[in-house]
Coordinates of C-alpha atoms in Angstrom, one line a residue:
X1 CA 0.0 0.0 0.0
X2 CA 2.9 2.4 0.6
X3 CA 3.5 2.8 -3.2
X4 CA -0.1 3.6 -3.9
X5 CA -1.4 7.1 -3.8
X6 CA -4.6 7.5 -1.7
X7 CA -5.9 10.3 -4.0
X8 CA -5.5 8.1 -7.0
X9 CA -7.3 5.2 -5.2
X10 CA -10.3 7.4 -4.5
X11 CA -10.0 9.1 -7.9
X12 CA -10.0 12.6 -6.5
X13 CA -7.8 15.6 -6.7
X14 CA -5.2 16.5 -4.0
X15 CA -7.4 19.6 -3.5
X16 CA -10.6 17.6 -3.0
X17 CA -12.8 18.8 -0.2
X18 CA -13.9 16.5 2.7
X19 CA -17.3 16.2 1.1
X20 CA -15.8 15.2 -2.3
X21 CA -13.7 12.5 -0.6
X22 CA -16.7 11.1 1.2
X23 CA -18.8 11.1 -2.0
X24 CA -15.9 9.4 -3.9
X25 CA -15.6 6.7 -1.2
X26 CA -19.3 6.0 -1.3
X27 CA -19.4 5.8 -5.1
X28 CA -16.4 3.4 -5.2
X29 CA -17.7 1.3 -2.3
X30 CA -20.9 0.6 -4.2
X31 CA -18.9 -0.4 -7.3
X32 CA -16.4 -2.6 -5.5
X33 CA -18.3 -4.0 -2.6
X34 CA -17.3 -7.7 -2.3
X35 CA -20.9 -9.0 -1.8
X36 CA -22.0 -7.4 -5.0
X37 CA -19.1 -8.6 -7.2
X38 CA -18.8 -12.1 -5.7
X39 CA -22.1 -12.9 -7.5
X40 CA -20.2 -12.4 -10.8
X41 CA -17.2 -14.5 -9.5
X42 CA -15.0 -11.4 -8.9
X43 CA -13.2 -11.0 -5.6
X44 CA -12.9 -7.2 -4.9
X45 CA -11.9 -7.6 -1.2
X46 CA -8.4 -6.2 -1.7
X47 CA -9.7 -3.2 -3.7
X48 CA -12.3 -2.5 -1.1
X49 CA -9.6 -2.5 1.6
X50 CA -7.6 0.0 -0.5
X51 CA -10.6 2.3 -0.7
X52 CA -11.3 2.1 3.0
X53 CA -7.6 2.7 3.9
X54 CA -7.4 5.7 1.6
X55 CA -10.6 7.1 3.1
X56 CA -9.5 6.5 6.6
X57 CA -6.4 8.8 6.0
X58 CA -7.9 11.4 3.7
X59 CA -11.1 11.9 5.8
X60 CA -9.0 12.8 8.9
X61 CA -7.6 16.3 8.7
X62 CA -4.6 15.6 10.7
X63 CA -3.7 12.3 9.0
X64 CA -4.3 13.9 5.7
X65 CA -1.9 16.8 6.4
X66 CA 0.8 14.4 7.5
X67 CA 0.2 12.2 4.4
X68 CA 0.4 15.3 2.1
X69 CA 3.7 16.2 3.6
X70 CA 4.9 12.6 3.2
X71 CA 4.0 12.4 -0.5
X72 CA 5.7 15.8 -1.1
X73 CA 8.8 14.4 0.4
X74 CA 8.8 16.8 3.3
X75 CA 9.8 15.7 6.7
X76 CA 7.9 17.7 9.3
X77 CA 9.8 19.2 12.1
X78 CA 9.0 18.8 15.7
X79 CA 7.3 22.2 15.8
X80 CA 5.0 21.2 13.0
X81 CA 3.6 18.0 14.5
X82 CA 1.3 17.5 17.4
X83 CA -1.5 15.1 18.3
X84 CA -4.8 17.0 18.4
X85 CA -6.4 14.3 20.6
X86 CA -3.6 14.1 23.1
X87 CA -2.4 17.7 23.2
X88 CA -1.6 18.8 26.7
X89 CA -3.3 21.8 28.3
X90 CA 0.1 23.6 28.4
X91 CA 0.1 23.9 24.7
X92 CA -3.1 26.0 24.7
X93 CA -2.9 29.4 26.1
X94 CA -6.3 30.1 27.7
X95 CA -6.1 33.8 26.8
X96 CA -5.1 33.0 23.2
X97 CA -6.8 29.7 22.2
X98 CA -6.0 28.3 18.7
X99 CA -8.6 26.8 16.4
X100 CA -8.0 23.4 17.9
X101 CA -9.8 24.6 21.0
X102 CA -13.0 25.4 19.1
X103 CA -12.7 22.3 17.0
X104 CA -12.5 20.1 20.1
X105 CA -15.5 22.0 21.6
X106 CA -17.6 21.5 18.4
X107 CA -16.6 17.8 18.4
X108 CA -17.6 17.4 22.1
X109 CA -20.9 19.2 21.4
X110 CA -21.6 16.9 18.5
X111 CA -21.1 13.8 20.7
X112 CA -23.5 15.2 23.3
X113 CA -26.1 16.0 20.7
X114 CA -25.8 12.4 19.3
X115 CA -26.5 11.1 22.8
X116 CA -29.4 13.4 23.4
X117 CA -31.0 12.5 20.0
X118 CA -31.1 8.9 21.0
X119 CA -32.5 9.6 24.5
X120 CA -35.3 11.8 23.1
X121 CA -36.8 8.7 21.6
X122 CA -36.9 6.9 25.0
X123 CA -38.9 7.5 28.2
X124 CA -37.8 8.6 31.7
X125 CA -34.6 10.3 30.6
X126 CA -35.3 13.8 31.8
X127 CA -32.4 13.9 34.3
X128 CA -29.8 12.6 31.9
X129 CA -31.0 15.1 29.2
X130 CA -30.8 17.9 31.7
X131 CA -27.2 17.0 32.5
X132 CA -26.4 16.8 28.8
X133 CA -27.9 20.2 28.2
X134 CA -25.6 21.7 30.9
X135 CA -22.6 20.0 29.3
X136 CA -23.6 21.2 25.9
X137 CA -24.0 24.8 27.1
X138 CA -20.3 24.9 28.2
X139 CA -19.2 24.2 24.6
X140 CA -21.8 26.4 23.1
X141 CA -20.7 29.4 25.1
X142 CA -17.1 28.9 24.0
X143 CA -18.1 28.7 20.4
X144 CA -20.4 31.8 20.6
X145 CA -17.8 33.8 22.5
X146 CA -15.4 33.0 19.6
X147 CA -18.1 34.5 17.3
X148 CA -18.3 31.2 15.3
X149 CA -21.9 31.2 13.9
X150 CA -23.9 28.0 14.6
X151 CA -24.0 27.1 10.9
X152 CA -20.3 26.3 11.0
X153 CA -20.5 23.9 14.0
X154 CA -21.4 20.8 12.0
X155 CA -18.4 18.3 12.0
X156 CA -17.9 18.3 8.3
X157 CA -17.5 22.0 8.2
X158 CA -15.3 22.2 11.4
X159 CA -13.1 19.5 10.0
X160 CA -12.6 21.5 6.8
X161 CA -11.8 24.6 8.8
X162 CA -9.3 22.6 10.9
X163 CA -7.5 21.3 7.9
X164 CA -7.2 24.9 6.5
X165 CA -5.9 26.1 9.8
X166 CA -3.5 23.2 10.0
X167 CA -2.0 24.3 6.7
X168 CA -1.5 27.8 7.9
X169 CA -1.8 28.5 11.7
X170 CA -1.6 32.2 11.1
X171 CA -5.2 32.3 9.8
X172 CA -7.5 33.9 12.2
X173 CA -11.1 32.8 12.7
X174 CA -12.6 35.5 10.5
X175 CA -10.4 34.6 7.6
X176 CA -11.0 30.9 8.1
X177 CA -14.8 31.4 7.9
X178 CA -14.4 33.5 4.8
X179 CA -12.3 30.7 3.2
X180 CA -15.1 28.2 3.9
X181 CA -17.8 30.6 2.5
X182 CA -15.7 30.9 -0.7
X183 CA -15.2 27.1 -0.8
X184 CA -18.9 26.5 -0.4
X185 CA -19.7 29.1 -3.1
X186 CA -17.1 28.2 -5.7
X187 CA -16.1 24.6 -5.1
X188 CA -19.3 22.7 -4.2
X189 CA -22.0 21.7 -6.7
X190 CA -25.6 22.6 -5.9
X191 CA -26.6 19.1 -4.8
X192 CA -23.5 18.7 -2.5
X193 CA -24.1 22.2 -1.1
X194 CA -27.8 21.5 -0.4
X195 CA -27.1 18.2 1.3
X196 CA -24.5 19.7 3.6
X197 CA -26.7 22.7 4.4
X198 CA -29.6 20.4 5.3
X199 CA -27.4 18.2 7.6
X200 CA -26.0 21.4 9.2
X201 CA -29.6 22.8 9.6
X202 CA -30.9 19.6 11.2
X203 CA -27.9 19.6 13.6
X204 CA -28.6 23.2 14.6
X205 CA -32.2 22.2 15.3
X206 CA -31.0 19.3 17.5
X207 CA -28.8 21.7 19.4
X208 CA -31.7 24.1 20.1
X209 CA -33.9 21.2 21.0
X210 CA -31.6 20.1 23.8
X211 CA -31.1 23.7 25.1
X212 CA -34.9 24.1 25.3
X213 CA -35.2 20.9 27.4

């Protein structure tokens, strides 16, 4: 697998957006799913593994950035690398948080909303939902104080913003949001844009539903 280019495997450009990568993976998965091809006597298991491996890397902003440096032949220095999931509190200055802080908050909020959506369909969960609402509020306040509008909180959008920030950590929030607006306007087709906007809208509705609880 080391000699194969993940972008070639997914048949996308190196500049492909997160949404384009997901769409490409879904399209290829339908074409090469082993259960479908086995009926015709064709074993596509290895091809399917390639697709999933490529998607696993390119759909993760941090792994993708590291992979891009690798295929360019650049060895990242110590200052350029850090683990977003294991980053110590000492790295983040509370008075001058980086985008990672907001990305983590949005991710934590999404996990809470996923839990609450499941609980809303069950009975006798008022106490748990109340506790989740309090936890969610902590992350919401952080995102609002940073002046990140709710429509950007959806994971696909926050991941795109993180990847852009990771490429240039001098980008401030205002500029990052402008970059995303330009990307949505110029790089997405109408169907892709509508699908993402609908998912983001439903997510915003879920956030408000929990807060009203």
